[in-house]
CSV table of C-alpha atoms and ligand atoms in Angstrom, one decimal:
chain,number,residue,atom,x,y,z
A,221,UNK,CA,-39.7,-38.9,-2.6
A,222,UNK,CA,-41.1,-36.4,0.3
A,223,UNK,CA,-39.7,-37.4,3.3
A,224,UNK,CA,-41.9,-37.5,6.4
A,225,UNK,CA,-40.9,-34.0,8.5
A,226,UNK,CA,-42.0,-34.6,12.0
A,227,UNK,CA,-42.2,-31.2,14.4
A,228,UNK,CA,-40.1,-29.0,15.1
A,229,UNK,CA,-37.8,-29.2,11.9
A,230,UNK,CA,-36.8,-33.2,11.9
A,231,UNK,CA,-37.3,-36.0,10.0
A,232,UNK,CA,-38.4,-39.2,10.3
A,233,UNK,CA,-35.7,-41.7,9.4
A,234,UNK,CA,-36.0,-44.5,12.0
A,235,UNK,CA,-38.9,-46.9,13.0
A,236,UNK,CA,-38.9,-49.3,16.2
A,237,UNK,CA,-41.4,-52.1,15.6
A,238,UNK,CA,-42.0,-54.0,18.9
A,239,UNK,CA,-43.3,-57.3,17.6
A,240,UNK,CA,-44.7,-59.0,20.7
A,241,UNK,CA,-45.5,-57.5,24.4
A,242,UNK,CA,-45.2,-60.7,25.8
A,243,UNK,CA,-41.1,-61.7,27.0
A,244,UNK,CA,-39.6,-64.9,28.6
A,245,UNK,CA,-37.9,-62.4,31.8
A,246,UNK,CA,-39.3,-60.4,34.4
A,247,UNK,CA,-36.5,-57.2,34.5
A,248,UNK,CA,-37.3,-55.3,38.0
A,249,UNK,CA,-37.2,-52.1,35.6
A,250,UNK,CA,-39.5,-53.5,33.3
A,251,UNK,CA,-41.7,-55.5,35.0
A,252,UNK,CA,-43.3,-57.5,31.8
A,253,UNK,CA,-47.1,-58.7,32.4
A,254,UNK,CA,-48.1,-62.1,32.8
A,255,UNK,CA,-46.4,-64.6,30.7
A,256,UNK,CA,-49.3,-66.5,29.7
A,257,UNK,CA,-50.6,-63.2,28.4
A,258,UNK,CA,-52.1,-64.3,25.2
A,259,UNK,CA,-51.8,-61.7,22.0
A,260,UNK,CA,-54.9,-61.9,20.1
A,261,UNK,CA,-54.9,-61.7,16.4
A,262,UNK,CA,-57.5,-59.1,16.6
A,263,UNK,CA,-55.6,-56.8,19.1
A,264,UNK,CA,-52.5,-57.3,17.5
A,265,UNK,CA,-50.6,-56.6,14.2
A,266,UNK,CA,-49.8,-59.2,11.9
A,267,UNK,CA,-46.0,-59.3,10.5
A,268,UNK,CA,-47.8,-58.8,7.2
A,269,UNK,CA,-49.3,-55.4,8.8
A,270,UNK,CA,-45.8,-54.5,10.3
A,271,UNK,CA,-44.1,-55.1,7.0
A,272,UNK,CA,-46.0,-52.9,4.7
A,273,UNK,CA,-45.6,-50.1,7.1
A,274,UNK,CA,-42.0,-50.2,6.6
A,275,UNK,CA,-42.5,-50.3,2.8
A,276,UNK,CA,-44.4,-47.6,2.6
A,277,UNK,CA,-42.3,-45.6,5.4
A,278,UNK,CA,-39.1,-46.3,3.0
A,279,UNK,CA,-40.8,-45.1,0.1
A,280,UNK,CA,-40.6,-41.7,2.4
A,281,UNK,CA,-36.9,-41.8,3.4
A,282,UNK,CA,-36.9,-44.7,6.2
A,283,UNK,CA,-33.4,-46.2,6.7
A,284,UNK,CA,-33.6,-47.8,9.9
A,285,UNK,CA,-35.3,-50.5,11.6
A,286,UNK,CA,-35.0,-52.0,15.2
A,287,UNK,CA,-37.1,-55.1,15.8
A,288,UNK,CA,-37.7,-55.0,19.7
A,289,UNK,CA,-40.1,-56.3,22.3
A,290,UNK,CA,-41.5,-57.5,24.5
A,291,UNK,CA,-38.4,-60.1,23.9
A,292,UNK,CA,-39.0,-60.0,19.9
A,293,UNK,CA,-37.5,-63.8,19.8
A,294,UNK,CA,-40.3,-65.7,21.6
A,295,UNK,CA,-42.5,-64.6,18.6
A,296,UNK,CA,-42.5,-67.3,16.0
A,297,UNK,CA,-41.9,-66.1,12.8
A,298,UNK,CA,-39.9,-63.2,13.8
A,299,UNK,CA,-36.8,-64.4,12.1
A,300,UNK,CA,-38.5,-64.8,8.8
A,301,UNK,CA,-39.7,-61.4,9.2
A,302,UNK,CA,-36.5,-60.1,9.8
A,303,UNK,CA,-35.7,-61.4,6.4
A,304,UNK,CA,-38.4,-59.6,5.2
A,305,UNK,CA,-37.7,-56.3,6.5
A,306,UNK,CA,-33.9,-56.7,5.3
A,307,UNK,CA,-35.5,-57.3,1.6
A,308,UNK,CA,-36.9,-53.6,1.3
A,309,UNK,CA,-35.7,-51.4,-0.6
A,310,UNK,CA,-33.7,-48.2,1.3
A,311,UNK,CA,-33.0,-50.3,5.0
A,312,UNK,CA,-29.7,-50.0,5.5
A,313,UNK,CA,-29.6,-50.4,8.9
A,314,UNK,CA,-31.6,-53.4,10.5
A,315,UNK,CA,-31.1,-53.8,14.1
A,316,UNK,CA,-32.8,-55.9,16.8
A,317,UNK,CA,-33.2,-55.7,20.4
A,318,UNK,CA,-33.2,-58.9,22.5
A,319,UNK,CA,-32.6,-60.0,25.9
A,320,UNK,CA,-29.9,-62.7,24.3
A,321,UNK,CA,-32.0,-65.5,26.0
A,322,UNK,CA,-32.6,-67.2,22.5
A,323,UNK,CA,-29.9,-65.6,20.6
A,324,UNK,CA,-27.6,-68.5,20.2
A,325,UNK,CA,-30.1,-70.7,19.1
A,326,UNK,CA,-31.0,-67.6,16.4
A,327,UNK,CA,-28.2,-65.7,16.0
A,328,UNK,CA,-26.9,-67.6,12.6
A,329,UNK,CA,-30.2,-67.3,10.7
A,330,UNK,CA,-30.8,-64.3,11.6
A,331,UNK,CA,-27.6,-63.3,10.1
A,332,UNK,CA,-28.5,-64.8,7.1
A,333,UNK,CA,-31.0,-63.3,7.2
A,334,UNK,CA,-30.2,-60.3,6.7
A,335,UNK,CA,-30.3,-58.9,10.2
A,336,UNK,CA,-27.1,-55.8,10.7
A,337,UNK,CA,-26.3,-56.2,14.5
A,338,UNK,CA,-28.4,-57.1,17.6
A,339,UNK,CA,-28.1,-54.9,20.7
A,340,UNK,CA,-28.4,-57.0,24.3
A,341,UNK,CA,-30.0,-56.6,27.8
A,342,UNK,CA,-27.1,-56.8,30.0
A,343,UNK,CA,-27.3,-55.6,33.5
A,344,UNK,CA,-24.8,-57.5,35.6
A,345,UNK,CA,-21.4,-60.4,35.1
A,346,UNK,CA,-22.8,-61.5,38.0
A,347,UNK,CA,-25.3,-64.8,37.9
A,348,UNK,CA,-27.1,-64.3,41.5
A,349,UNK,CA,-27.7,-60.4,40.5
A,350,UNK,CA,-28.6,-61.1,36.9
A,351,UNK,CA,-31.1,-64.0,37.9
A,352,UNK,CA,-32.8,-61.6,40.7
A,353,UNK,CA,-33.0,-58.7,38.3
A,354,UNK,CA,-34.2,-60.7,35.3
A,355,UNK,CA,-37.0,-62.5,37.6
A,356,UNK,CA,-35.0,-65.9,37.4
A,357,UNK,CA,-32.5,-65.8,33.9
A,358,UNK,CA,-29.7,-67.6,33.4
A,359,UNK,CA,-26.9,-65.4,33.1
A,360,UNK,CA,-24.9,-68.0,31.1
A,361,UNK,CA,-27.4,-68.4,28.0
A,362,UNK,CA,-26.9,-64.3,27.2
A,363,UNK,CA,-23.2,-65.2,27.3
A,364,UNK,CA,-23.4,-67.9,24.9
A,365,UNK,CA,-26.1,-65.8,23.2
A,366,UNK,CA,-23.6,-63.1,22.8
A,367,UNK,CA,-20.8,-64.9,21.8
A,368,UNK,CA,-22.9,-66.2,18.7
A,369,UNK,CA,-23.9,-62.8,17.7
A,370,UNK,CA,-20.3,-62.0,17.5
A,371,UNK,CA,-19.6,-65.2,15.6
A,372,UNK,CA,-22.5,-64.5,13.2
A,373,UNK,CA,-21.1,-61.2,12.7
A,374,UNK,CA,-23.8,-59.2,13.4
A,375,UNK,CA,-21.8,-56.6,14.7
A,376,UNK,CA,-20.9,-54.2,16.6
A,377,UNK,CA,-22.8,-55.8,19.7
A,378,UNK,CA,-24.0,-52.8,21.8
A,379,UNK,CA,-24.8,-54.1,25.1
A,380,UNK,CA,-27.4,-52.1,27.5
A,381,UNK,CA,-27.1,-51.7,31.4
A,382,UNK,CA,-30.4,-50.1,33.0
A,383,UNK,CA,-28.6,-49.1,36.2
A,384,UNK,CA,-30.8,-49.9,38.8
A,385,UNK,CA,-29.5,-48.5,42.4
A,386,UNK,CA,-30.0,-51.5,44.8
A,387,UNK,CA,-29.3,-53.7,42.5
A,388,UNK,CA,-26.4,-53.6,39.5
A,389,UNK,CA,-25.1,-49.7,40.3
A,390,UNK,CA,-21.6,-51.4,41.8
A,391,UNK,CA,-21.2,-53.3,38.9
A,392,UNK,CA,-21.0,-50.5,36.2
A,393,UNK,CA,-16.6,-50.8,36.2
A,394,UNK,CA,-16.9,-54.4,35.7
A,395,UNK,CA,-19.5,-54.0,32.9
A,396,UNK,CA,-17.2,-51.4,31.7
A,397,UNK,CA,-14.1,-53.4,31.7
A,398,UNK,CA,-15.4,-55.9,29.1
A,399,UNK,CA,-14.7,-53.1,26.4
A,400,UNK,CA,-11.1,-53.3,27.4
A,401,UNK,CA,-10.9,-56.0,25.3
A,402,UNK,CA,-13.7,-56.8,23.1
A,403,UNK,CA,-15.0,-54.1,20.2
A,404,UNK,CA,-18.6,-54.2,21.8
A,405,UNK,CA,-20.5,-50.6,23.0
A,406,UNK,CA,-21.4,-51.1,26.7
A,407,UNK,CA,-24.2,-48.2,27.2
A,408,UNK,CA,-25.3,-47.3,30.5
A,409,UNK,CA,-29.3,-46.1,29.8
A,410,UNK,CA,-30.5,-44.3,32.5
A,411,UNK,CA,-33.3,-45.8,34.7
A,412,UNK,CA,-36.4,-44.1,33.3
A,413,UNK,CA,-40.2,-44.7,35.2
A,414,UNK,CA,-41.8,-46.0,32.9
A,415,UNK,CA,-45.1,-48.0,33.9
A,416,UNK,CA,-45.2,-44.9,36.3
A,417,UNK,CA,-44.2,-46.3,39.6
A,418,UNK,CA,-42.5,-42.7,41.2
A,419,UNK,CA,-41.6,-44.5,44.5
A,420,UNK,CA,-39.6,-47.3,42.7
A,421,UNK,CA,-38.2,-44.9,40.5
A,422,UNK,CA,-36.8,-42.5,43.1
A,423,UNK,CA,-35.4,-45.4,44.9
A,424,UNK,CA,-33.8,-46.9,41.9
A,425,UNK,CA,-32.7,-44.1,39.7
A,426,UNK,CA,-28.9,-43.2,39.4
A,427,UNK,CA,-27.9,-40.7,37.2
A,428,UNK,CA,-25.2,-40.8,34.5
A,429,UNK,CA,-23.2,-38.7,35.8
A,430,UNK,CA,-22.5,-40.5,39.0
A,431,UNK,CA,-21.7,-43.4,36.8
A,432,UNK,CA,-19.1,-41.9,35.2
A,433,UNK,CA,-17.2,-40.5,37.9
A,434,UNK,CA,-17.5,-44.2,39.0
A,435,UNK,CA,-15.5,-45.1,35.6
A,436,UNK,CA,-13.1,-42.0,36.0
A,437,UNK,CA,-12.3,-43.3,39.7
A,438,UNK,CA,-11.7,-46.5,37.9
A,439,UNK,CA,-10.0,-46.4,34.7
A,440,UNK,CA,-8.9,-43.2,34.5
A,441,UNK,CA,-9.7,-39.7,32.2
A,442,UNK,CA,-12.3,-41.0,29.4
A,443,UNK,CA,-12.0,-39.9,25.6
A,444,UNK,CA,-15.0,-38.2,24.6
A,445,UNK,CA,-15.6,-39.6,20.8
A,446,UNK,CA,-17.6,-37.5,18.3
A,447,UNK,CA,-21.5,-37.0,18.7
A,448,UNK,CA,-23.6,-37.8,15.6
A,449,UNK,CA,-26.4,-35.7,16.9
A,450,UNK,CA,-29.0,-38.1,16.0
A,451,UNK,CA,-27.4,-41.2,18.6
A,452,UNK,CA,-29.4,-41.5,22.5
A,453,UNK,CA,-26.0,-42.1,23.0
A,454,UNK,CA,-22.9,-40.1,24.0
A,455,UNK,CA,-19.9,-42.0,23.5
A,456,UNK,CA,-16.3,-42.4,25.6
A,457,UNK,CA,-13.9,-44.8,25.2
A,458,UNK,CA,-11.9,-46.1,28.1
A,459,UNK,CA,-8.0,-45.7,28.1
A,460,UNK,CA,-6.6,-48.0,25.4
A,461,UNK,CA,-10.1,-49.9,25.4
A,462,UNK,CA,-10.9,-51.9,22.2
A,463,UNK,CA,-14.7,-50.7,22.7
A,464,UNK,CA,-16.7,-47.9,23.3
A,465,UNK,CA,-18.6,-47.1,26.7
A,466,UNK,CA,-22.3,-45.1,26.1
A,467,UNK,CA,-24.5,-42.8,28.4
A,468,UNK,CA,-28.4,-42.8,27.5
A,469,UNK,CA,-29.6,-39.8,29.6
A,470,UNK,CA,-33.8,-39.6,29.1
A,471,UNK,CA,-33.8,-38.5,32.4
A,472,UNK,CA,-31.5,-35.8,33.3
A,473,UNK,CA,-30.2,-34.5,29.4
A,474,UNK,CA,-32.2,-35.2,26.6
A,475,UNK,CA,-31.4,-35.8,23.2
A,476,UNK,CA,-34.6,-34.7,21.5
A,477,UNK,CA,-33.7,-32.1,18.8
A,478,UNK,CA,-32.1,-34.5,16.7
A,479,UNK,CA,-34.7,-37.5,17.0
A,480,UNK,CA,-35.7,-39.1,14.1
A,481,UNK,CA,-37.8,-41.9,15.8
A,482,UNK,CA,-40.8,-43.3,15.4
A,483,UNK,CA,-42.3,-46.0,17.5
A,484,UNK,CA,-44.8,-48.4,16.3
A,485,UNK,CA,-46.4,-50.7,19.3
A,486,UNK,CA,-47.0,-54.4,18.8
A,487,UNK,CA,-50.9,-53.5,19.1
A,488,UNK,CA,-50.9,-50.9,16.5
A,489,UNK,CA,-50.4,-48.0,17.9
A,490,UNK,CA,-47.7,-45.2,16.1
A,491,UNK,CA,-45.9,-43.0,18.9
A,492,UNK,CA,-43.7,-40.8,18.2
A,493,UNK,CA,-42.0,-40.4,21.7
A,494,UNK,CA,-40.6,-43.0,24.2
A,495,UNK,CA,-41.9,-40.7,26.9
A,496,UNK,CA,-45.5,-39.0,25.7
A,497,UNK,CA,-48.4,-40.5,25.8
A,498,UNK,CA,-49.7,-39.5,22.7
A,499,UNK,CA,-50.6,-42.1,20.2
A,500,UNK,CA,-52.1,-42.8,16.7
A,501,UNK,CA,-54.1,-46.6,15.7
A,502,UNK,CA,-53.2,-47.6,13.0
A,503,UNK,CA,-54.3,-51.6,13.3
A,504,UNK,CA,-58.1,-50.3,13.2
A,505,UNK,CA,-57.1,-48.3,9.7
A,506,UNK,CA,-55.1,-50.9,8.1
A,507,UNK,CA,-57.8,-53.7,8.9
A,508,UNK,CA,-60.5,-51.2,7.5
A,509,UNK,CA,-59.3,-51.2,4.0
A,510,UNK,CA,-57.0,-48.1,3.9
A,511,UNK,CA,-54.7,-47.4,1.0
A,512,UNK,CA,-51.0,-46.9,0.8
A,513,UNK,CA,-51.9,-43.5,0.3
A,514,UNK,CA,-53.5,-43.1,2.9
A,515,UNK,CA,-51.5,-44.3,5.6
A,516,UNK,CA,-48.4,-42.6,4.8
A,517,UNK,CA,-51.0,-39.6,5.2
A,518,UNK,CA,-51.5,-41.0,8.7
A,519,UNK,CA,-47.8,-41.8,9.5
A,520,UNK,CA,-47.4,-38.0,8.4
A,521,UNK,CA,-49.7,-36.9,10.8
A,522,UNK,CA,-48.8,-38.9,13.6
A,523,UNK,CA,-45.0,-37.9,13.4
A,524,UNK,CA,-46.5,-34.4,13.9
A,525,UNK,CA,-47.5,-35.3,17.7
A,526,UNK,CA,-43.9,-35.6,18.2
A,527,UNK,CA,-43.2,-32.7,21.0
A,528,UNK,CA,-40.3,-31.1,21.1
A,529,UNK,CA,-38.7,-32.6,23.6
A,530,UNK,CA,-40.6,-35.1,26.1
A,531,UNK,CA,-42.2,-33.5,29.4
A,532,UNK,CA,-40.2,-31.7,32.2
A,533,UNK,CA,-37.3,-34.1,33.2
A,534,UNK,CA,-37.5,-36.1,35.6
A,535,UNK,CA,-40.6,-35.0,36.3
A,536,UNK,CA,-42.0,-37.8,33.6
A,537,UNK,CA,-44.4,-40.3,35.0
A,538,UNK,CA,-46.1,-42.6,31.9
A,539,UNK,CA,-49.1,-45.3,32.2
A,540,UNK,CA,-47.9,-47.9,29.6
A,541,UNK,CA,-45.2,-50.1,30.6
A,542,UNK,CA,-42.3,-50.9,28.7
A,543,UNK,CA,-43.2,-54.1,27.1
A,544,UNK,CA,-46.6,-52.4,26.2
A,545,UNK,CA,-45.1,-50.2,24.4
A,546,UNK,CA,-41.6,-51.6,22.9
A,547,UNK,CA,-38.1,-50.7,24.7
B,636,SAM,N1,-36.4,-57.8,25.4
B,636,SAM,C1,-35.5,-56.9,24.7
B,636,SAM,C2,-34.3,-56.5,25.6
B,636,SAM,O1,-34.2,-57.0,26.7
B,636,SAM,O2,-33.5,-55.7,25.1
B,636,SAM,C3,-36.1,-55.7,24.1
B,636,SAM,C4,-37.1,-54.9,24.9
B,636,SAM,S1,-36.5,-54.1,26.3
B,636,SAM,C5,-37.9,-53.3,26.9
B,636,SAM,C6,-35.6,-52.8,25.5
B,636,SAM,C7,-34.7,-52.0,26.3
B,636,SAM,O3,-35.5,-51.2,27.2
B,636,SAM,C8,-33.7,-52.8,27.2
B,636,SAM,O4,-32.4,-52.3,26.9
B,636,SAM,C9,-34.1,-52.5,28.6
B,636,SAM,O5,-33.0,-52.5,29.4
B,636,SAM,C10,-34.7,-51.1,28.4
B,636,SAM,N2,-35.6,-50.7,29.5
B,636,SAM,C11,-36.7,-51.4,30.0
B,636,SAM,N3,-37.3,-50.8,31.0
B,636,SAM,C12,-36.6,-49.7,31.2
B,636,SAM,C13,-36.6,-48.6,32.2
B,636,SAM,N4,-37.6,-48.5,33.1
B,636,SAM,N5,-35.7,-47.6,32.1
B,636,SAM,C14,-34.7,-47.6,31.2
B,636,SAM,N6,-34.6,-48.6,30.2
B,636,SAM,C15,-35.5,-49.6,30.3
């Protein structure tokens, strides 16, 4: 097996599908389109199209698959694809990204399944703030949505915090706290402008460092865990905390030399960076006929666009937004 070397000396180990653009919230971060936005079949990829380019990406050295969105859950089917995915040979790490909106009602069949652990949208405890960042979400259902993740073992449950001045950046030691006691990874993901609204983004930004002097005012000295040097995230753990707290930092420390990621949008499109614009159709390729063959040729050559780290930081400003092109 030749594995698929992206630039600068990595390797592709990791795919993100995003299955849907469309998502039952309105995140003031993410700002998804119109929710009767209608995905036509044409413009689209089929779980059919999604799955076979995981089976020929494994047959090059792919271990890891997140499922994300849009919210990946309102897509019917999604479950059973899941199942899929968890069927081919060399993923041993299936992973999905959800809001938690749906999870309850999910969370046991996607176990079964064959789904590893879910990681969930979580930007506040508090309902009023949760429902005026989400565009109107009930902060209860994540709860109960979370709960049944942990019941269905799909574990650990990694919980993300966009932290959004204005809105949750005096909640980050409450968010925190809930690793005191429960073995979940509370990640603090720095607010990145994606959609490319600057104004918004230098109103809302906060940068991970001021969030953890917050948690160092709070709880005390943090234990800096070990680095896989692949992770976004740098971990801490909280004195005599059960689980771990996490720092994504796209904005002001990036974790590029180890990436091993590559994105693929739910209208076909292969990108091999979060934040570059540079991407490769595949849905026109795959509904022309191509072989096997021939589009691991093209997944080789799109992992090449990856740059070698994304543009200046901070200075960043993308066109797609985030549900376009799968968080
Ligand atoms: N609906 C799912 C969810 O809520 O997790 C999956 C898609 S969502 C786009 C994936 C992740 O992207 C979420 O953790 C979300 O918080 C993050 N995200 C969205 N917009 C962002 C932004 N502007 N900056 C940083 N993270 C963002």
């Amino acid at each position: 097996m030749t594995q698929i070397a992206s630039s600068f000396g990595r390797t592709i180990g990791y795919l993100r599908i995003s299955v849907t653009t469309r998502c039952n919230l309105r995140c003031v971060y993410c700002r998804p389109s119109d929710l009767s936005f209608e995905e036509r079949r044409d413009q689209f990829l089929d779980f059919d199209e999604m799955l076979r380019v995981v089976r020929v990406l494994a047959g090059a050295g792919l271990y890891k698959v997140r499922i994300t969105g849009g919210e990946p859950l309102v897509r019917s089917g999604v479950v059973e694809f899941i199942g899929e995915v968890a069927q081919v040979p060399g993923i041993r790490d299936l992973a999905l990204s959800t809001n938690g909106l749906l999870l309850k009602k999910h969370a046991e069949a996607l176990a079964r399944n064959g789904l590893h652990r879910v990681n969930v949208s979580l930007d506040t405890l508090d309902p009023d703030i949760f429902s005026l960042m989400t565009g109107g979400g009930r902060l209860q259902d994540v709860l109960e949505g979370i709960d049944a993740a942990q019941e269905a073992g799909l574990v650990p449950i990694k919980l993300n915090v966009v932290v959004t001045r204005g809105f949750n950046d005096d909640q980050v030691a409450q968010l925190a706290a809930l690793t005191l006691t429960r073995p979940w990874h509370v990640r603090f993901i720095e607010y990145m402008p994606i959609g490319g609204d600057e104004h918004l983004y230098q109103q809302r930004f906060v940068p991970a460092s001021e969030v953890k002097q917050q948690l160092i005012q709070s709880f005390g000295a943090l234990e800096e865990l070990e680095w896989s040097g692949i992770s976004a995230s740098r971990n801490f753990r909280l004195p005599g905390a059960k689980g771990i707290i996490g720092f994504i930092t796209p904005m002001t420390e990036h974790f590029c030399a180890g990436c091993n990621r590559l994105r693929l949008t739910a209208d076909g499109k292969v990108r091999p960076c979060l934040l570059t614009e540079i991407e490769t159709d595949i849905l026109g390729p795959l509904r022309a006929g191509i072989s096997d063959e021939e589009l691991l040729q093209l997944l080789r050559v799109a992992s090449q666009f990856k740059p070698e780290h994304h543009e200046a930081l901070g200075a960043w400003r993308g066109q797609r937004n985030m549900v376009q092109i799968g968080g």
